[in-house]
Amino acid sequence: MTVQPEPVDGQHIEVTTQGPYVVSGSVPLRRRRIIRSERDEAITWETTEHLPGGESYALCRCGGSANKPFCDGTHKTRDWDGTQTADPDTYDQRSTTYPGEHVVVRDDRTVCAHAGFCGNKATNVWKMVGATNDTQQRSHMMAMIERCPSGALTYRIDPGGPDLEPDVPPAVSVIDDGPLEVTGGIAVARSDGVMFETRNRMTLCRCGASKSKPLCDGSHAQVGFSDRRARPSESAPERTPAPHAP
């Protein structure tokens, strides 16, 4: 486990005006997918492919590229709104605190990517925090929080201490039919040069529909975004919506 990292030297992402994400500094690029249970519950991650990136590469932000995840210039002809509306404020300013036994959970709904690791058919993180006097419940809840790709959910042991974060590499991960997951302290800058808070986990919109660009707000599920390399007749399966905080 680690605390929130410092920015990685030389590695950064620029959110261009009405254009792609430009990733610089030889940031590793990979594909990841959510492994689901027989009841369609998100339970873990699988890295399925390491993609060629190089020192610098451009990733699609409008959702229309025919060469996803890479930009192919479609944003120049597609009718989409790339306005960057997300405020570069901090997680501390946005998050709600849920005290438990020997643990404190924090949650920022505004950056939730709706991956679904925060709940299953039986319970969810917000219910479990009230039962954290049970060490099994507490450890299970911590594991669920650590799989959250956006960092919307965090936990700390000491109420006045740092958030404990999973050890993840500096990388950009292309989530199947979902956002870009940015891990390990890579700096992200708006097109006007204003920097977002450096975090261990965050997710960036690549469907073009988020109302909090460049951050993902889960809109990819509502608009049916798909990047699957499949036959035209093959449709993506329906997904159970992610649970929400009470």
Short mmCIF file of C-alpha atoms in Angstrom, two decimals:
data_model
loop_
_atom_site.label_atom_id
_atom_site.label_comp_id
_atom_site.label_asym_id
_atom_site.label_seq_id
_atom_site.Cartn_x
_atom_site.Cartn_y
_atom_site.Cartn_z
CA MET A 1 0.00 0.00 0.00
CA THR A 2 1.07 3.56 -0.58
CA VAL A 3 -0.09 7.14 -0.08
CA GLN A 4 -1.04 9.47 -2.93
CA PRO A 5 2.10 9.79 -5.10
CA GLU A 6 3.99 12.81 -6.29
CA PRO A 7 3.83 13.57 -10.04
CA VAL A 8 6.03 11.28 -12.12
CA ASP A 9 8.86 13.27 -13.71
CA GLY A 10 8.41 13.75 -17.45
CA GLN A 11 5.16 11.82 -17.68
CA HIS A 12 2.05 13.88 -18.31
CA ILE A 13 -1.24 14.07 -20.21
CA GLU A 14 -2.47 17.18 -22.01
CA VAL A 15 -6.20 17.50 -22.68
CA THR A 16 -6.24 19.39 -25.98
CA THR A 17 -8.98 21.82 -27.04
CA GLN A 18 -11.68 19.89 -28.94
CA GLY A 19 -9.08 17.23 -29.58
CA PRO A 20 -7.38 14.15 -28.16
CA TYR A 21 -5.39 13.41 -25.03
CA VAL A 22 -1.69 13.79 -25.79
CA VAL A 23 0.29 11.44 -23.54
CA SER A 24 4.01 12.15 -23.17
CA GLY A 25 6.94 10.63 -21.34
CA SER A 26 6.83 7.00 -22.55
CA VAL A 27 3.82 6.15 -20.41
CA PRO A 28 2.94 2.42 -20.67
CA LEU A 29 -0.39 1.78 -22.40
CA ARG A 30 -2.47 -1.33 -21.85
CA ARG A 31 -5.99 -2.75 -22.10
CA ARG A 32 -7.87 -3.92 -19.03
CA ARG A 33 -11.24 -5.52 -18.57
CA ILE A 34 -13.49 -6.11 -15.60
CA ILE A 35 -13.93 -9.74 -14.60
CA ARG A 36 -17.52 -10.35 -13.54
CA SER A 37 -19.18 -13.10 -11.56
CA GLU A 38 -21.90 -15.37 -12.85
CA ARG A 39 -24.30 -12.77 -11.39
CA ASP A 40 -22.63 -9.93 -13.33
CA GLU A 41 -20.86 -8.53 -10.26
CA ALA A 42 -17.53 -6.78 -10.80
CA ILE A 43 -14.95 -8.77 -8.84
CA THR A 44 -11.45 -8.13 -10.24
CA TRP A 45 -9.35 -6.81 -13.14
CA GLU A 46 -7.54 -8.55 -15.99
CA THR A 47 -4.86 -6.93 -18.15
CA THR A 48 -5.52 -8.30 -21.62
CA GLU A 49 -3.04 -6.50 -23.86
CA HIS A 50 -0.03 -4.20 -23.80
CA LEU A 51 -0.35 -1.62 -26.57
CA PRO A 52 2.40 0.15 -28.52
CA GLY A 53 2.62 3.76 -27.45
CA GLY A 54 6.10 5.16 -27.65
CA GLU A 55 7.43 8.38 -26.17
CA SER A 56 4.25 10.27 -27.11
CA TYR A 57 0.85 9.25 -28.43
CA ALA A 58 -2.65 10.70 -28.89
CA LEU A 59 -5.74 8.97 -27.51
CA CYS A 60 -9.30 9.52 -28.73
CA ARG A 61 -11.44 11.80 -26.57
CA CYS A 62 -14.52 12.26 -28.79
CA GLY A 63 -15.52 8.58 -28.90
CA GLY A 64 -15.62 8.41 -32.68
CA SER A 65 -12.19 7.17 -33.74
CA ALA A 66 -12.14 4.10 -35.95
CA ASN A 67 -8.78 3.21 -34.44
CA LYS A 68 -9.63 3.30 -30.73
CA PRO A 69 -7.99 3.96 -28.37
CA PHE A 70 -5.85 6.10 -30.66
CA CYS A 71 -7.01 9.35 -32.23
CA ASP A 72 -7.58 9.25 -36.00
CA GLY A 73 -8.72 12.86 -36.43
CA THR A 74 -12.46 12.12 -36.28
CA HIS A 75 -12.94 14.88 -33.69
CA LYS A 76 -12.43 17.43 -36.49
CA THR A 77 -15.55 16.30 -38.36
CA ARG A 78 -17.71 14.82 -35.61
CA ASP A 79 -20.45 16.86 -33.91
CA TRP A 80 -19.39 16.66 -30.28
CA ASP A 81 -18.74 19.00 -27.37
CA GLY A 82 -15.25 18.72 -25.92
CA THR A 83 -15.64 21.59 -23.45
CA GLN A 84 -13.60 20.91 -20.32
CA THR A 85 -16.06 21.56 -17.49
CA ALA A 86 -14.47 19.67 -14.58
CA ASP A 87 -13.18 21.94 -11.83
CA PRO A 88 -9.55 21.31 -10.86
CA ASP A 89 -10.42 21.32 -7.16
CA THR A 90 -9.21 18.63 -4.76
CA TYR A 91 -10.54 15.32 -3.55
CA ASP A 92 -10.50 16.68 0.01
CA GLN A 93 -12.85 19.47 -1.04
CA ARG A 94 -15.31 17.19 -2.83
CA SER A 95 -15.41 14.01 -0.77
CA THR A 96 -17.87 12.88 1.89
CA THR A 97 -16.54 11.06 4.97
CA TYR A 98 -17.98 7.81 6.38
CA PRO A 99 -16.35 6.85 9.72
CA GLY A 100 -16.19 3.17 10.61
CA GLU A 101 -14.42 1.00 13.15
CA HIS A 102 -10.63 1.33 12.69
CA VAL A 103 -11.20 2.76 9.21
CA VAL A 104 -12.51 5.93 7.57
CA VAL A 105 -14.04 5.77 4.10
CA ARG A 106 -14.24 8.77 1.81
CA ASP A 107 -16.31 9.07 -1.34
CA ASP A 108 -16.51 11.57 -4.21
CA ARG A 109 -19.57 10.82 -6.33
CA THR A 110 -18.64 13.44 -8.94
CA VAL A 111 -15.78 11.31 -10.33
CA CYS A 112 -17.47 7.89 -10.10
CA ALA A 113 -16.92 5.87 -13.30
CA HIS A 114 -19.62 3.30 -12.38
CA ALA A 115 -17.27 0.32 -12.64
CA GLY A 116 -19.31 -1.48 -9.97
CA PHE A 117 -16.61 -2.77 -7.62
CA CYS A 118 -18.23 -0.93 -4.71
CA GLY A 119 -21.15 -3.34 -4.42
CA ASN A 120 -22.59 -6.75 -5.17
CA LYS A 121 -25.99 -8.44 -4.96
CA ALA A 122 -25.75 -8.69 -1.17
CA THR A 123 -24.21 -5.42 0.01
CA ASN A 124 -22.15 -2.35 -0.83
CA VAL A 125 -19.36 -0.23 0.65
CA TRP A 126 -21.73 2.24 2.32
CA LYS A 127 -23.54 -0.54 4.17
CA MET A 128 -20.32 -2.35 5.03
CA VAL A 129 -18.70 0.68 6.67
CA GLY A 130 -21.27 0.35 9.45
CA ALA A 131 -20.15 -3.23 10.10
CA THR A 132 -16.39 -2.68 10.13
CA ASN A 133 -16.05 -3.88 13.74
CA ASP A 134 -15.99 -7.27 11.97
CA THR A 135 -12.47 -7.64 10.54
CA GLN A 136 -13.67 -9.84 7.69
CA GLN A 137 -16.18 -7.20 6.62
CA ARG A 138 -13.55 -4.49 6.98
CA SER A 139 -10.92 -6.26 4.88
CA HIS A 140 -13.49 -7.17 2.22
CA MET A 141 -14.62 -3.55 2.02
CA MET A 142 -11.01 -2.32 1.72
CA ALA A 143 -10.39 -4.71 -1.19
CA MET A 144 -13.50 -3.43 -2.96
CA ILE A 145 -12.35 0.18 -2.55
CA GLU A 146 -8.86 -0.60 -3.87
CA ARG A 147 -10.36 -1.85 -7.17
CA CYS A 148 -12.21 1.42 -7.81
CA PRO A 149 -10.53 2.77 -10.99
CA SER A 150 -11.46 6.44 -10.52
CA GLY A 151 -10.35 6.81 -6.92
CA ALA A 152 -13.85 8.03 -6.05
CA LEU A 153 -13.61 5.74 -3.03
CA THR A 154 -10.64 5.79 -0.66
CA TYR A 155 -9.95 4.70 2.91
CA ARG A 156 -7.60 5.56 5.72
CA ILE A 157 -6.83 3.83 8.99
CA ASP A 158 -6.10 6.94 11.04
CA PRO A 159 -8.82 9.64 10.76
CA GLY A 160 -6.07 12.26 10.56
CA GLY A 161 -3.69 10.21 8.44
CA PRO A 162 -3.23 9.73 4.70
CA ASP A 163 -5.43 7.67 2.41
CA LEU A 164 -3.92 4.23 1.80
CA GLU A 165 -3.71 3.46 -1.90
CA PRO A 166 -3.04 0.28 -3.89
CA ASP A 167 0.42 0.01 -5.41
CA VAL A 168 -0.24 0.58 -9.10
CA PRO A 169 2.28 1.46 -11.83
CA PRO A 170 2.36 4.74 -13.73
CA ALA A 171 0.26 3.76 -16.75
CA VAL A 172 -2.73 4.52 -18.91
CA SER A 173 -5.21 1.65 -19.09
CA VAL A 174 -7.91 1.42 -21.73
CA ILE A 175 -10.94 -0.08 -19.99
CA ASP A 176 -13.11 -2.14 -22.33
CA ASP A 177 -16.20 -0.09 -23.30
CA GLY A 178 -15.25 2.44 -20.64
CA PRO A 179 -12.88 5.27 -19.74
CA LEU A 180 -9.13 5.65 -19.62
CA GLU A 181 -7.73 4.74 -16.22
CA VAL A 182 -4.69 6.83 -15.25
CA THR A 183 -2.63 5.39 -12.42
CA GLY A 184 0.54 6.01 -10.47
CA GLY A 185 0.72 9.80 -10.26
CA ILE A 186 0.74 10.93 -13.90
CA ALA A 187 0.08 14.67 -14.19
CA VAL A 188 -3.01 15.74 -16.17
CA ALA A 189 -3.39 19.28 -17.52
CA ARG A 190 -6.36 21.05 -19.08
CA SER A 191 -5.85 22.76 -22.42
CA ASP A 192 -5.48 26.10 -20.60
CA GLY A 193 -2.54 24.70 -18.63
CA VAL A 194 -4.38 24.35 -15.31
CA MET A 195 -3.30 21.14 -13.60
CA PHE A 196 -5.60 18.62 -12.00
CA GLU A 197 -4.71 17.24 -8.60
CA THR A 198 -2.17 14.45 -8.97
CA ARG A 199 -3.74 11.20 -7.81
CA ASN A 200 -2.92 7.53 -7.72
CA ARG A 201 -6.15 6.65 -9.55
CA MET A 202 -8.34 8.68 -11.87
CA THR A 203 -10.46 8.07 -14.97
CA LEU A 204 -10.75 10.18 -18.12
CA CYS A 205 -13.73 10.22 -20.48
CA ARG A 206 -13.22 8.73 -23.93
CA CYS A 207 -16.84 8.36 -25.06
CA GLY A 208 -17.30 12.12 -25.55
CA ALA A 209 -20.47 12.22 -23.42
CA SER A 210 -19.27 13.05 -19.89
CA LYS A 211 -20.75 16.18 -18.38
CA SER A 212 -17.55 16.65 -16.36
CA LYS A 213 -14.89 16.47 -19.08
CA PRO A 214 -12.17 15.45 -19.13
CA LEU A 215 -13.13 13.30 -16.13
CA CYS A 216 -15.37 10.28 -16.57
CA ASP A 217 -18.82 10.54 -14.95
CA GLY A 218 -20.13 7.13 -16.05
CA SER A 219 -21.94 8.46 -19.14
CA HIS A 220 -20.38 5.76 -21.36
CA ALA A 221 -22.91 3.26 -19.98
CA GLN A 222 -25.88 5.52 -20.68
CA VAL A 223 -24.84 6.24 -24.29
CA GLY A 224 -23.91 2.63 -25.03
CA PHE A 225 -20.27 3.39 -25.81
CA SER A 226 -18.39 0.42 -27.22
CA ASP A 227 -14.85 -0.04 -28.47
CA ARG A 228 -15.13 -3.78 -28.92
CA ARG A 229 -13.45 -5.22 -31.97
CA ALA A 230 -16.40 -7.42 -32.82
CA ARG A 231 -18.61 -8.40 -35.76
CA PRO A 232 -21.17 -5.72 -36.66
CA SER A 233 -23.99 -8.07 -35.64
CA GLU A 234 -22.51 -8.68 -32.21
CA SER A 235 -23.85 -6.39 -29.50
CA ALA A 236 -22.36 -5.64 -26.12
CA PRO A 237 -24.07 -7.33 -23.14
CA GLU A 238 -26.21 -5.34 -20.77
CA ARG A 239 -24.58 -4.45 -17.48
CA THR A 240 -26.04 -4.10 -14.03
CA PRO A 241 -25.76 -0.44 -12.97
CA ALA A 242 -23.19 0.31 -10.29
CA PRO A 243 -24.61 0.89 -6.81
CA HIS A 244 -24.86 4.42 -5.52
CA ALA A 245 -24.23 5.92 -2.12
CA PRO A 246 -27.30 6.34 0.09
#
